[in-house]
Coordinates of C-alpha atoms and ligand atoms in Angstrom, one line a residue:
X20 CA -5.1 0.4 42.7
X21 CA -5.3 -1.7 39.4
X22 CA -5.6 0.5 36.3
X23 CA -7.4 -0.8 33.2
X24 CA -6.1 0.7 29.8
X25 CA -8.6 1.6 27.1
X26 CA -7.7 2.3 23.5
X27 CA -9.5 3.3 20.2
X28 CA -7.4 3.9 16.9
X29 CA -8.0 6.0 14.0
X30 CA -6.3 4.4 11.0
X31 CA -5.4 6.6 8.3
X32 CA -4.8 4.7 4.7
X33 CA -3.9 5.9 1.6
X34 CA -6.3 4.5 -1.1
X35 CA -4.0 3.1 -3.9
X36 CA -6.0 5.2 -6.7
X37 CA -3.7 6.5 -9.4
X38 CA -5.2 10.1 -9.2
X39 CA -6.3 12.1 -6.3
X40 CA -9.7 12.2 -4.5
X41 CA -11.0 15.6 -6.4
X42 CA -8.6 16.2 -8.8
X43 CA -6.9 14.3 -11.7
X44 CA -3.3 14.9 -10.3
X45 CA -1.1 11.8 -10.0
X46 CA -0.5 10.2 -6.5
X47 CA 2.8 8.5 -7.1
X48 CA 5.1 8.9 -4.3
X49 CA 8.5 10.4 -4.3
X50 CA 8.0 12.8 -7.1
X51 CA 9.8 16.2 -7.1
X52 CA 8.0 18.7 -4.8
X53 CA 5.1 20.3 -6.1
X54 CA 4.9 18.5 -9.6
X55 CA 1.9 16.4 -8.8
X56 CA -0.3 19.4 -7.5
X57 CA -2.9 21.0 -9.9
X58 CA -5.2 23.9 -9.4
X59 CA -7.6 21.9 -7.4
X60 CA -4.8 20.4 -4.7
X61 CA -3.5 24.2 -4.7
X62 CA -7.0 25.4 -3.6
X63 CA -7.0 28.1 -6.4
X64 CA -10.0 30.3 -6.6
X65 CA -12.9 29.0 -9.0
X66 CA -11.8 25.4 -9.1
X67 CA -14.5 22.5 -8.4
X68 CA -13.7 19.2 -7.0
X69 CA -14.7 16.0 -8.7
X70 CA -15.1 12.9 -6.7
X71 CA -13.0 9.9 -7.8
X72 CA -15.3 7.1 -8.4
X73 CA -12.2 4.6 -7.6
X74 CA -12.1 5.7 -4.1
X75 CA -15.5 5.2 -3.5
X76 CA -15.3 1.8 -4.7
X77 CA -12.4 0.8 -2.4
X78 CA -14.0 2.5 0.6
X79 CA -17.2 0.3 -0.1
X80 CA -14.8 -2.7 -0.6
X81 CA -13.6 -2.4 2.9
X82 CA -16.9 -1.8 4.5
X83 CA -18.1 -5.1 2.7
X84 CA -15.0 -6.8 4.1
X85 CA -15.6 -6.0 7.6
X86 CA -19.4 -6.3 7.9
X87 CA -20.0 -2.5 7.9
X88 CA -23.2 -0.9 6.6
X89 CA -22.8 1.0 3.4
X90 CA -24.6 4.2 3.6
X91 CA -27.0 4.7 0.8
X92 CA -26.2 8.5 1.0
X93 CA -23.2 9.9 2.6
X94 CA -21.9 13.4 2.6
X95 CA -18.7 15.3 2.3
X96 CA -18.2 18.1 4.8
X97 CA -15.8 20.9 5.1
X98 CA -13.5 20.6 8.1
X99 CA -11.9 24.4 8.6
X100 CA -8.9 24.9 10.1
X101 CA -5.7 26.7 9.4
X102 CA -2.3 25.0 8.7
X103 CA 0.5 25.9 5.8
X104 CA 0.0 22.4 4.2
X105 CA -3.7 23.0 3.8
X106 CA -4.1 25.9 1.1
X107 CA -7.9 26.1 1.1
X108 CA -8.3 26.5 4.9
X109 CA -10.4 23.5 5.2
X110 CA -10.0 19.9 4.3
X111 CA -12.8 17.9 2.7
X112 CA -13.7 15.2 4.7
X113 CA -16.8 13.4 6.0
X114 CA -18.5 14.2 9.4
X115 CA -22.4 13.3 10.2
X116 CA -22.9 10.9 7.3
X117 CA -19.4 8.6 6.6
X118 CA -19.6 6.3 3.4
X119 CA -19.6 3.0 5.8
X120 CA -20.0 2.2 9.6
X121 CA -20.6 -0.3 12.2
X122 CA -18.6 -3.1 11.1
X123 CA -15.9 -5.1 13.1
X124 CA -12.4 -6.6 12.9
X125 CA -11.5 -10.0 14.8
X126 CA -7.9 -10.1 16.2
X127 CA -6.2 -13.1 17.3
X128 CA -4.6 -12.6 20.8
X129 CA -1.2 -14.0 22.3
X130 CA -3.4 -16.7 24.6
X131 CA -4.8 -18.0 21.1
X132 CA -8.2 -16.4 21.7
X133 CA -10.0 -14.2 19.4
X134 CA -11.5 -11.0 20.1
X135 CA -14.0 -8.7 18.0
X136 CA -12.8 -5.0 17.9
X137 CA -15.8 -2.8 16.6
X138 CA -15.9 -0.3 13.9
X139 CA -17.5 2.9 14.5
X140 CA -17.0 4.4 10.8
X141 CA -14.6 4.5 7.9
X142 CA -14.9 7.6 6.0
X143 CA -13.5 9.2 2.9
X144 CA -11.1 12.4 2.9
X145 CA -8.4 14.2 1.3
X146 CA -4.9 14.1 2.9
X147 CA -2.9 17.4 3.4
X148 CA 0.3 18.6 1.8
X149 CA 3.6 18.2 3.7
X150 CA 5.7 20.8 5.4
X151 CA 9.6 20.4 4.7
X152 CA 11.9 21.7 7.3
X153 CA 15.0 20.3 6.2
X154 CA 17.2 22.5 3.6
X155 CA 15.3 25.7 4.4
X156 CA 17.4 27.3 7.0
X157 CA 14.8 28.6 9.4
X158 CA 12.1 28.6 6.8
X159 CA 9.5 26.0 6.0
X160 CA 9.0 24.8 2.4
X161 CA 5.5 23.2 1.3
X162 CA 5.1 20.2 -0.7
X163 CA 1.4 19.8 -2.2
X164 CA 2.1 16.5 -3.9
X165 CA 0.3 14.9 -1.1
X166 CA -2.4 17.3 -0.9
X167 CA -5.7 15.6 -2.1
X168 CA -4.4 12.0 -1.9
X169 CA -7.5 10.0 -0.8
X170 CA -7.6 8.7 2.6
X171 CA -9.9 6.2 4.4
X172 CA -10.0 7.1 7.9
X173 CA -10.9 3.8 9.7
X174 CA -11.9 4.5 13.4
X175 CA -12.4 2.0 16.0
X176 CA -14.6 1.7 19.1
X177 CA -12.5 2.3 22.1
X178 CA -12.3 -1.8 22.4
X179 CA -8.6 -2.4 23.1
X180 CA -7.5 -3.0 26.5
X181 CA -3.7 -3.2 25.7
X182 CA -0.8 -2.2 23.7
X183 CA -0.6 -5.5 22.4
X184 CA -4.2 -5.9 21.2
X185 CA -3.8 -2.4 19.6
X186 CA -0.7 -3.8 17.7
X187 CA -2.9 -6.9 16.9
X188 CA -5.5 -4.8 15.4
X189 CA -3.3 -2.3 13.5
X190 CA -1.4 -5.6 12.0
X191 CA -5.0 -7.0 11.0
X192 CA -6.1 -3.9 9.4
X193 CA -2.9 -3.5 7.5
X194 CA -3.2 -6.9 6.3
X195 CA -6.8 -6.7 5.2
X196 CA -6.2 -3.6 3.2
X197 CA -3.4 -5.2 1.3
X198 CA -5.7 -8.1 0.6
X199 CA -8.1 -6.0 -0.8
X200 CA -5.7 -4.0 -2.8
X201 CA -6.9 -0.7 -1.5
X202 CA -3.7 0.4 -0.1
X203 CA 0.0 -0.6 -0.7
X204 CA 0.4 -0.5 3.2
X205 CA 3.7 1.3 2.9
X206 CA 4.4 2.6 6.5
X207 CA 7.7 4.4 5.8
X208 CA 6.1 6.5 3.0
X209 CA 3.2 7.3 5.2
X210 CA 0.5 5.3 3.3
X211 CA -0.8 3.7 6.3
X212 CA -0.5 5.6 9.7
X213 CA -2.5 5.7 12.9
X214 CA -3.7 7.8 15.6
X215 CA -3.9 6.3 19.4
X216 CA -6.5 7.3 21.8
X217 CA -5.5 6.2 25.0
X218 CA -7.0 6.4 28.7
X219 CA -7.0 4.4 31.9
X220 CA -9.5 4.0 34.4
X221 CA -9.6 1.9 37.9
X222 CA -10.5 -1.8 37.1
X223 CA -14.3 -2.3 37.4
X224 CA -15.2 1.3 36.7
X225 CA -17.6 1.3 33.9
X226 CA -17.0 5.1 32.7
X227 CA -14.2 5.6 30.5
X228 CA -11.3 7.9 31.8
X229 CA -10.0 10.9 30.1
X230 CA -8.1 10.3 26.9
X231 CA -5.1 11.7 25.3
X232 CA -4.7 11.2 21.3
X233 CA -0.9 10.3 20.2
X234 CA -0.6 11.5 16.7
X235 CA 0.7 10.1 13.4
X236 CA 2.4 6.8 14.4
X237 CA 3.9 4.9 11.3
X238 CA 5.0 1.8 12.7
X239 CA 4.0 -1.3 14.5
X240 CA 6.7 -1.0 17.2
X241 CA 6.0 2.7 17.8
X242 CA 2.4 2.2 18.4
X243 CA 3.2 -0.1 21.0
X244 CA 5.9 1.9 22.8
X245 CA 3.9 5.0 22.5
X246 CA 1.0 3.5 24.2
X247 CA 3.0 1.9 26.9
X248 CA 4.6 4.9 27.7
X249 CA 1.4 7.1 27.7
X250 CA -0.4 4.3 30.1
X251 CA 2.4 4.6 32.5
X252 CA 2.5 8.4 32.3
X253 CA -1.4 8.7 32.8
X254 CA -1.0 6.3 35.7
X255 CA 1.5 8.4 37.4
X256 CA -0.5 11.5 36.8
X257 CA -3.7 10.1 38.3
X258 CA -1.8 8.1 41.4
X259 CA -0.1 11.6 41.9
X260 CA -3.4 13.3 42.6
X261 CA -3.6 14.9 39.2
X262 CA -6.1 15.0 36.5
X263 CA -5.2 13.7 32.9
X264 CA -5.8 16.8 30.4
X265 CA -7.6 15.7 27.4
X266 CA -5.1 16.8 24.7
X267 CA -3.1 15.7 21.4
X268 CA 0.4 14.3 22.2
X269 CA 3.4 13.6 19.7
X270 CA 5.3 10.5 20.4
X271 CA 9.3 10.7 20.1
X272 CA 10.8 7.5 19.1
X273 CA 14.3 8.6 19.9
X274 CA 13.3 9.6 23.4
X275 CA 10.9 6.8 23.7
X276 CA 8.3 9.7 25.3
X277 CA 5.1 11.3 24.3
X278 CA 4.7 15.3 24.6
X279 CA 1.9 17.7 24.4
X280 CA 1.3 19.2 21.1
X281 CA -2.0 21.0 21.5
X282 CA -5.1 20.9 23.7
X283 CA -7.5 18.5 22.0
X284 CA -9.9 20.4 19.7
X285 CA -13.6 19.7 19.6
X286 CA -15.6 18.9 16.4
X287 CA -17.2 22.4 16.9
X288 CA -14.1 24.1 16.6
X289 CA -14.0 23.0 13.0
X290 CA -17.0 24.5 12.0
X291 CA -18.1 21.5 10.0
X292 CA -20.7 22.0 7.2
X293 CA -21.8 20.1 4.2
X294 CA -19.3 20.8 1.0
X295 CA -21.7 22.8 -1.5
X296 CA -19.3 22.0 -4.1
X297 CA -20.1 18.4 -4.0
X298 CA -23.1 16.2 -4.3
X299 CA -24.2 13.7 -1.7
X300 CA -22.7 10.3 -2.7
X301 CA -25.8 7.9 -3.6
X302 CA -24.8 4.3 -3.8
X303 CA -27.6 1.8 -5.0
X304 CA -27.7 -2.1 -4.3
X305 CA -26.5 -2.9 -7.8
X306 CA -23.4 -0.9 -7.5
X307 CA -22.7 -2.4 -3.9
X308 CA -23.2 -6.0 -5.4
X309 CA -20.8 -5.2 -8.3
X310 CA -18.2 -4.3 -5.7
X311 CA -19.0 -7.3 -3.5
X312 CA -18.2 -9.3 -6.8
X313 CA -14.5 -7.9 -6.6
X314 CA -13.7 -9.2 -3.0
X315 CA -10.9 -11.6 -2.9
X316 CA -10.9 -14.5 -0.4
X317 CA -10.4 -12.5 2.9
X318 CA -7.8 -13.6 5.5
X319 CA -10.1 -14.9 8.1
X320 CA -12.0 -17.4 5.4
X321 CA -8.5 -18.2 4.2
X322 CA -7.4 -19.1 7.6
X323 CA -10.3 -21.4 8.1
X324 CA -9.8 -22.9 4.6
X325 CA -5.9 -23.6 5.7
X326 CA -7.2 -25.2 8.9
X327 CA -9.4 -27.5 7.4
X328 CA -7.6 -28.3 4.0
X329 CA -4.1 -28.6 5.5
X330 CA -4.6 -29.5 8.8
X331 CA -2.9 -26.6 10.6
X332 CA -3.3 -25.1 13.7
X333 CA -5.2 -21.9 14.1
X334 CA -1.6 -20.1 15.0
X335 CA -0.1 -21.7 11.8
X336 CA -2.8 -20.9 9.5
X337 CA -3.0 -17.5 11.0
X338 CA 0.7 -16.9 10.5
X339 CA 0.5 -18.1 6.8
X340 CA -2.3 -15.7 5.9
X341 CA -0.8 -12.5 7.4
X342 CA -0.1 -11.8 3.6
X343 CA -1.8 -12.7 0.3
X344 CA 1.8 -13.2 -1.0
X345 CA 2.6 -15.5 1.8
X346 CA -0.4 -17.4 1.8
X347 CA -0.1 -18.0 -2.0
X348 CA 3.9 -18.8 -1.5
X349 CA 2.7 -21.3 1.1
X350 CA 0.0 -22.8 -1.1
X351 CA 2.4 -23.4 -4.2
X352 CA 5.2 -25.1 -2.0
X353 CA 2.5 -27.4 -0.4
X354 CA 1.2 -28.3 -3.9
X355 CA 4.4 -28.9 -5.5
X356 CA 5.7 -30.8 -2.3
X357 CA 2.6 -32.7 -2.0
X358 CA 2.3 -32.2 1.9
X359 CA 0.5 -29.2 3.5
X360 CA 1.9 -29.6 7.0
X361 CA 5.5 -30.2 6.0
X362 CA 5.2 -27.0 3.8
X363 CA 3.9 -24.9 6.6
X364 CA 6.7 -26.3 8.8
X365 CA 9.3 -25.0 6.3
X366 CA 7.6 -21.9 5.9
X367 CA 7.1 -20.6 9.1
X368 CA 10.6 -22.5 10.3
X369 CA 13.5 -22.4 8.0
X370 CA 12.1 -19.8 5.5
X371 CA 10.7 -17.4 7.8
X372 CA 13.9 -17.6 9.9
X373 CA 16.0 -16.6 6.7
X374 CA 13.6 -13.8 5.5
X375 CA 14.0 -12.5 9.0
X376 CA 17.8 -12.8 9.0
X377 CA 18.2 -11.0 5.6
X378 CA 15.3 -8.6 6.2
X379 CA 13.6 -9.7 3.0
X380 CA 9.8 -9.8 2.1
X381 CA 8.4 -13.1 0.9
X382 CA 8.0 -11.7 -2.6
X383 CA 11.8 -11.2 -2.7
X384 CA 12.6 -15.0 -1.2
X385 CA 16.0 -16.3 -2.7
X386 CA 13.9 -19.6 -3.0
X387 CA 10.9 -19.9 -4.9
X388 CA 7.9 -21.6 -3.7
X389 CA 8.2 -24.2 -6.6
X390 CA 11.8 -24.8 -5.5
X391 CA 11.2 -25.2 -2.0
X392 CA 8.3 -27.8 -3.0
X393 CA 11.0 -29.6 -5.0
X394 CA 13.0 -30.1 -1.6
X395 CA 9.9 -31.2 0.2
X396 CA 9.5 -33.8 -2.4
X397 CA 13.0 -35.2 -1.5
X398 CA 12.2 -35.0 2.1
X399 CA 9.1 -37.2 1.8
X400 CA 10.8 -39.8 -0.2
X401 CA 13.6 -40.3 2.5
X402 CA 16.3 -39.0 0.0
X403 CA 17.1 -36.4 2.4
X404 CA 17.2 -36.4 6.3
X405 CA 15.8 -33.3 7.9
X406 CA 19.6 -32.4 8.8
X407 CA 20.6 -32.9 5.2
X408 CA 17.5 -30.9 4.0
X409 CA 18.6 -28.1 5.8
X410 CA 22.1 -28.2 4.4
X411 CA 20.3 -28.4 1.0
X412 CA 18.1 -25.6 1.8
X413 CA 21.3 -23.5 2.7
X414 CA 22.7 -24.1 -0.7
X415 CA 19.4 -23.2 -2.5
X416 CA 19.4 -19.8 -0.4
X417 CA 22.7 -19.0 -1.9
X418 CA 21.7 -19.6 -5.4
X419 CA 23.2 -23.1 -5.9
X420 CA 19.7 -24.1 -7.9
X421 CA 17.3 -26.8 -7.3
X422 CA 17.3 -29.3 -4.7
X423 CA 17.8 -32.3 -7.0
X424 CA 20.7 -30.9 -8.6
X425 CA 22.5 -30.0 -5.3
X426 CA 21.8 -33.4 -4.1
X427 CA 23.4 -34.7 -7.2
X428 CA 26.2 -32.5 -7.2
X429 CA 27.3 -33.2 -3.5
X430 CA 26.4 -36.7 -3.3
X431 CA 24.1 -35.9 -0.4
X432 CA 21.6 -38.9 -1.2
X433 CA 20.5 -40.2 2.4
X434 CA 21.6 -44.0 2.6
X435 CA 18.6 -45.9 2.9
X436 CA 19.7 -49.3 2.0
X437 CA 19.8 -51.7 5.0
X438 CA 22.7 -53.8 3.8
X439 CA 24.8 -50.7 3.5
X440 CA 23.9 -49.6 6.9
X441 CA 24.4 -52.9 8.5
X442 CA 27.8 -53.1 7.0
X443 CA 28.8 -49.8 8.4
X444 CA 27.5 -50.8 11.7
X445 CA 29.6 -53.9 11.8
X446 CA 32.7 -51.8 11.0
X447 CA 31.8 -49.5 14.0
X448 CA 31.3 -52.3 16.4
X449 CA 34.4 -53.9 15.4
X450 CA 36.5 -51.0 16.3
X451 CA 34.8 -50.5 19.4
X452 CA 35.1 -53.7 21.7
X453 CA 35.5 -51.8 24.9
X454 CA 32.4 -49.7 24.5
X455 CA 30.2 -52.7 23.7
X456 CA 31.5 -54.2 26.7
X457 CA 30.6 -51.2 28.7
X458 CA 27.4 -50.9 27.1
X459 CA 26.3 -54.3 28.0
X460 CA 27.4 -53.8 31.4
X461 CA 24.7 -51.2 31.8
X462 CA 26.0 -48.1 30.3
X463 CA 23.1 -47.5 28.0
X464 CA 23.8 -43.6 27.3
X465 CA 26.8 -45.3 25.0
X466 CA 24.1 -46.1 22.5
X467 CA 24.4 -42.4 21.4
X468 CA 28.2 -43.2 20.9
X469 CA 27.4 -45.9 18.4
X470 CA 24.8 -43.7 16.5
X471 CA 27.4 -40.9 16.3
X472 CA 30.1 -43.2 14.9
X473 CA 27.8 -44.6 12.2
X474 CA 26.7 -41.4 11.2
X475 CA 30.3 -39.8 11.2
X476 CA 31.2 -43.0 8.9
X477 CA 28.3 -41.9 6.3
X478 CA 28.9 -37.9 6.8
X479 CA 25.7 -37.7 8.2
X480 CA 24.0 -39.4 5.2
X481 CA 22.8 -42.6 7.0
X482 CA 18.9 -42.5 7.7
X483 CA 18.9 -41.9 11.3
X484 CA 15.8 -44.1 12.1
X485 CA 17.2 -46.9 10.3
X486 CA 20.7 -46.5 12.0
X487 CA 18.7 -46.7 15.4
X488 CA 16.3 -49.5 14.6
X489 CA 19.2 -51.6 13.2
X490 CA 21.9 -51.0 16.0
X491 CA 19.4 -51.9 18.6
X492 CA 18.8 -55.1 17.0
X493 CA 22.5 -55.7 16.7
X494 CA 23.5 -54.6 20.3
X495 CA 20.7 -56.8 21.6
X496 CA 21.1 -59.9 19.5
X497 CA 24.6 -60.8 19.9
Ligands
ADP521 P1 -12.6 12.7 17.8 O1 -13.3 12.7 16.7 O2 -12.4 13.9 18.6 O3 -11.1 12.1 17.4 P2 -14.0 10.4 18.6 O4 -15.0 10.4 19.6 O5 -14.6 10.2 17.3 O6 -13.3 11.7 18.7 O7 -13.3 9.2 18.9 C1 -12.0 8.8 18.3 C2 -11.3 7.9 18.8 O8 -11.3 7.9 20.3 C3 -12.2 6.4 18.4 O9 -11.2 5.6 17.9 C4 -12.6 6.2 19.7 O10 -12.9 4.8 20.0 C5 -11.5 6.8 20.9 N1 -11.9 7.0 22.0 C6 -12.9 7.6 22.7 N2 -13.0 7.9 23.9 C7 -12.0 7.1 24.3 C8 -11.7 6.9 25.7 N3 -12.0 7.4 26.8 N4 -10.4 6.3 25.9 C9 -9.7 5.6 24.9 N5 -10.1 5.7 23.5 C10 -11.2 6.5 23.3
MG522 MG1 -9.4 12.1 15.9

């Protein structure tokens, strides 16, 4: 039987506010345990939560960027459960009335087609604390620094049909929240993590199969591996005559498998009810318009503009707009170098290769956008051949300075003077009477030999196009 995979993601993004969603404690990552947890975060009796307006602004920004409806009124609800890292015994979240709902995210698939993934909703909630198991010898420590950190939980429709689509979606949301500057996107620190809901059904069947929920995945690689494993597992169960149980499972990256964690809880297990300590959030049109005014150029719009202004393919424009920093880098290199296509080739080619090898972000590039632009200028005015340019680029990467200085220092200037090249060709031909004879006798592949000799004599500095042209003329003419 042929099976179809169905996936919906719940992405948790930590909002980049300085203080917590309901208290004034700092949200900075990495502080000593429990130094950033105040009475509200500890859930001490008698305290009252006060909503952080910045978190509301950020959620609205996300909603506007994804075509969501912004709720004129949303409500915070208590989600009741017991866990050591949740001292109040409930998490403040949103249930029936989330702050935004019903937008979409467009993703680019490998075959170049784009696909629209629906957003069910995005709601505000508080993060829980963390249990610490290391260093406690059979006991568990609790760090409440993270308790009360604002989260925007972004819930997708079950619209994805493969692990690759889920990864493309997750990357797009990641890129978007960073463009919007509402989340730092740091996945190692847990600022951006997701739960993947996965089911399979016989292809052609309209009802969904029973799903499992894979918890707390914090890397693009893991989400792909976890889903692929889970799909295989579910198919095995079903083909073996069994039933998939609706449950929460944990992905173990070391063993590359998912394991049951607990049976799936239902909404009514949580006894949701409106939090009596918090007023409903009412947003008017003026507020929403003010937030709209703070939206930057978004990745999709930027991509379209790059395609139109620089004549780039959808693929290249997509790659260059993956982050705002990369897009800015590209535009600066293109501006200085005066050629968008050439800049795109270098940024997605040589530069991306270098950053990849060194494990560097674009912001830590050893070659600045302005310097790369300077190199492009020398390619465009024929000072450098493609090959020499790569040599100069390598020197720039190891800190040798600007392209012009390196060209000067190393005498790398390309030889474009026709007279000079003709003279070298003459020397080469004088020294190769036998090869000329063979060439004229029909061994045309010897042409490459002559080119090679000229390039060797000039240490690769002769302009290859001119060498080809002049050589052809010489060998035909005599
Ligand atoms: P819960 O609140 O229990 O987590 P929801 O119904 O809100 O459940 O759905 C959570 C996520 O699961 C959503 O992203 C949704 O798209 C996805 N989902 C729902 N049903 C399925 C299914 N049968 N297969 C895959 N994903 C599903
Ligand atoms: Mg869920």
